[in-house]
mmCIF file of C-alpha atoms in Angstrom:
data_model
loop_
_atom_site.group_PDB
_atom_site.id
_atom_site.type_symbol
_atom_site.label_atom_id
_atom_site.label_comp_id
_atom_site.label_asym_id
_atom_site.label_seq_id
_atom_site.Cartn_x
_atom_site.Cartn_y
_atom_site.Cartn_z
ATOM 1 C CA UNK A 1 6.540 -12.363 -15.201
ATOM 2 C CA UNK A 2 8.360 -13.925 -12.277
ATOM 3 C CA UNK A 3 11.127 -11.980 -10.642
ATOM 4 C CA UNK A 4 14.562 -13.321 -11.463
ATOM 5 C CA UNK A 5 18.198 -12.419 -11.057
ATOM 6 C CA UNK A 6 20.878 -12.948 -13.668
ATOM 7 C CA UNK A 7 24.530 -13.964 -13.448
ATOM 8 C CA UNK A 8 27.494 -12.921 -15.622
ATOM 9 C CA UNK A 9 26.790 -15.727 -18.089
ATOM 10 C CA UNK A 10 23.210 -14.635 -18.731
ATOM 11 C CA UNK A 11 21.672 -17.429 -16.639
ATOM 12 C CA UNK A 12 18.368 -16.470 -15.043
ATOM 13 C CA UNK A 13 17.587 -17.651 -11.526
ATOM 14 C CA UNK A 14 13.881 -17.835 -10.661
ATOM 15 C CA UNK A 15 12.475 -18.694 -7.272
ATOM 16 C CA UNK A 16 9.633 -20.891 -6.047
ATOM 17 C CA UNK A 17 7.243 -19.739 -3.348
ATOM 18 C CA UNK A 18 8.259 -20.778 0.133
ATOM 19 C CA UNK A 19 6.326 -23.416 2.024
ATOM 20 C CA UNK A 20 4.447 -22.399 5.147
ATOM 21 C CA UNK A 21 7.217 -23.762 7.400
ATOM 22 C CA UNK A 22 9.904 -21.975 5.401
ATOM 23 C CA UNK A 23 7.933 -18.716 5.634
ATOM 24 C CA UNK A 24 7.776 -19.084 9.412
ATOM 25 C CA UNK A 25 11.533 -19.680 9.651
ATOM 26 C CA UNK A 26 12.412 -16.788 7.352
ATOM 27 C CA UNK A 27 9.906 -14.391 8.906
ATOM 28 C CA UNK A 28 11.854 -14.629 12.155
ATOM 29 C CA UNK A 29 14.979 -13.508 10.277
ATOM 30 C CA UNK A 30 13.087 -10.671 8.562
ATOM 31 C CA UNK A 31 11.891 -9.118 11.821
ATOM 32 C CA UNK A 32 15.384 -7.885 12.638
ATOM 33 C CA UNK A 33 16.538 -6.944 9.130
ATOM 34 C CA UNK A 34 15.463 -3.326 8.693
ATOM 35 C CA UNK A 35 17.975 -1.713 6.326
ATOM 36 C CA UNK A 36 20.818 -4.124 7.174
ATOM 37 C CA UNK A 37 22.114 -5.060 3.710
ATOM 38 C CA UNK A 38 24.380 -7.793 5.100
ATOM 39 C CA UNK A 39 21.385 -9.546 6.639
ATOM 40 C CA UNK A 40 19.408 -9.109 3.408
ATOM 41 C CA UNK A 41 22.344 -10.712 1.564
ATOM 42 C CA UNK A 42 22.318 -13.649 3.992
ATOM 43 C CA UNK A 43 18.574 -14.196 3.648
ATOM 44 C CA UNK A 44 18.792 -13.909 -0.133
ATOM 45 C CA UNK A 45 21.663 -16.429 -0.185
ATOM 46 C CA UNK A 46 19.632 -18.833 1.953
ATOM 47 C CA UNK A 47 16.692 -18.573 -0.438
ATOM 48 C CA UNK A 48 19.007 -19.018 -3.437
ATOM 49 C CA UNK A 49 20.371 -22.180 -1.827
ATOM 50 C CA UNK A 50 16.859 -23.507 -1.219
ATOM 51 C CA UNK A 51 16.090 -23.150 -4.921
ATOM 52 C CA UNK A 52 19.565 -24.010 -6.209
ATOM 53 C CA UNK A 53 21.142 -26.407 -3.671
ATOM 54 C CA UNK A 54 24.438 -26.693 -5.567
ATOM 55 C CA UNK A 55 25.134 -22.950 -5.640
ATOM 56 C CA UNK A 56 28.035 -21.763 -3.494
ATOM 57 C CA UNK A 57 28.198 -18.624 -1.389
ATOM 58 C CA UNK A 58 30.872 -17.297 -3.748
ATOM 59 C CA UNK A 59 28.497 -17.719 -6.707
ATOM 60 C CA UNK A 60 25.707 -15.906 -4.857
ATOM 61 C CA UNK A 61 28.103 -13.072 -3.992
ATOM 62 C CA UNK A 62 29.239 -12.893 -7.627
ATOM 63 C CA UNK A 63 25.625 -12.696 -8.834
ATOM 64 C CA UNK A 64 24.975 -9.797 -6.445
ATOM 65 C CA UNK A 65 28.268 -8.114 -7.437
ATOM 66 C CA UNK A 66 27.445 -8.494 -11.139
ATOM 67 C CA UNK A 67 23.990 -6.967 -10.695
ATOM 68 C CA UNK A 68 25.502 -4.148 -8.650
ATOM 69 C CA UNK A 69 28.002 -3.453 -11.462
ATOM 70 C CA UNK A 70 25.278 -3.402 -14.130
ATOM 71 C CA UNK A 71 22.316 -1.817 -12.322
ATOM 72 C CA UNK A 72 23.789 -0.175 -9.235
ATOM 73 C CA UNK A 73 23.320 -0.957 -5.570
ATOM 74 C CA UNK A 74 19.878 0.651 -5.246
ATOM 75 C CA UNK A 75 18.319 -1.312 -8.095
ATOM 76 C CA UNK A 76 20.053 -4.528 -7.023
ATOM 77 C CA UNK A 77 18.501 -4.317 -3.552
ATOM 78 C CA UNK A 78 15.171 -3.287 -5.054
ATOM 79 C CA UNK A 79 15.358 -6.441 -7.200
ATOM 80 C CA UNK A 80 16.377 -8.613 -4.238
ATOM 81 C CA UNK A 81 13.476 -7.145 -2.233
ATOM 82 C CA UNK A 82 11.063 -7.912 -5.092
ATOM 83 C CA UNK A 83 12.326 -11.493 -5.236
ATOM 84 C CA UNK A 84 12.003 -11.922 -1.477
ATOM 85 C CA UNK A 85 8.494 -10.446 -1.548
ATOM 86 C CA UNK A 86 7.515 -12.777 -4.387
ATOM 87 C CA UNK A 87 8.672 -15.956 -2.637
ATOM 88 C CA UNK A 88 6.699 -14.975 0.454
ATOM 89 C CA UNK A 89 3.459 -14.322 -1.433
ATOM 90 C CA UNK A 90 1.455 -16.157 -4.016
ATOM 91 C CA UNK A 91 1.693 -14.170 -7.199
ATOM 92 C CA UNK A 92 -0.821 -14.573 -9.973
ATOM 93 C CA UNK A 93 -3.496 -16.564 -8.202
ATOM 94 C CA UNK A 94 -6.696 -15.452 -6.567
ATOM 95 C CA UNK A 95 -6.718 -16.628 -3.001
ATOM 96 C CA UNK A 96 -10.031 -17.355 -1.348
ATOM 97 C CA UNK A 97 -10.990 -15.398 1.720
ATOM 98 C CA UNK A 98 -12.097 -17.512 4.644
ATOM 99 C CA UNK A 99 -15.853 -16.957 5.204
ATOM 100 C CA UNK A 100 -15.345 -15.868 8.828
ATOM 101 C CA UNK A 101 -12.691 -13.310 7.868
ATOM 102 C CA UNK A 102 -14.834 -12.024 5.007
ATOM 103 C CA UNK A 103 -17.811 -11.502 7.346
ATOM 104 C CA UNK A 104 -15.573 -9.854 9.930
ATOM 105 C CA UNK A 105 -14.197 -7.438 7.317
ATOM 106 C CA UNK A 106 -17.729 -6.570 6.189
ATOM 107 C CA UNK A 107 -18.835 -5.881 9.798
ATOM 108 C CA UNK A 108 -15.784 -3.673 10.377
ATOM 109 C CA UNK A 109 -16.446 -1.789 7.150
ATOM 110 C CA UNK A 110 -20.078 -1.175 8.153
ATOM 111 C CA UNK A 111 -19.026 -0.007 11.630
ATOM 112 C CA UNK A 112 -16.426 2.336 10.131
ATOM 113 C CA UNK A 113 -18.966 3.814 7.690
ATOM 114 C CA UNK A 114 -21.483 4.414 10.504
ATOM 115 C CA UNK A 115 -19.030 6.618 12.400
#
């Protein structure tokens, strides 16, 4: 099941994975976020607008307010975090490991076990 957020009318908003370039741009924003909920709101709004270009900031704020009213602030930010994590990772597929990295991991594992 993909993570989604719902508005007052029962509409579900799902999100596509970010492209490599988008991940690079957003990762710069994430480095300074920490527990700053305003910055998390801004990043979430930016990602909403990437997926739903016609959505306004007021609509994004209303979606967050609605979820806060129904589920509380803690669960709303847990949901937003899950959505952000999902768009940054590939969910559901098995990614291949590059042969060099796989060999490197095996060497490191052997070295660690020998100690």
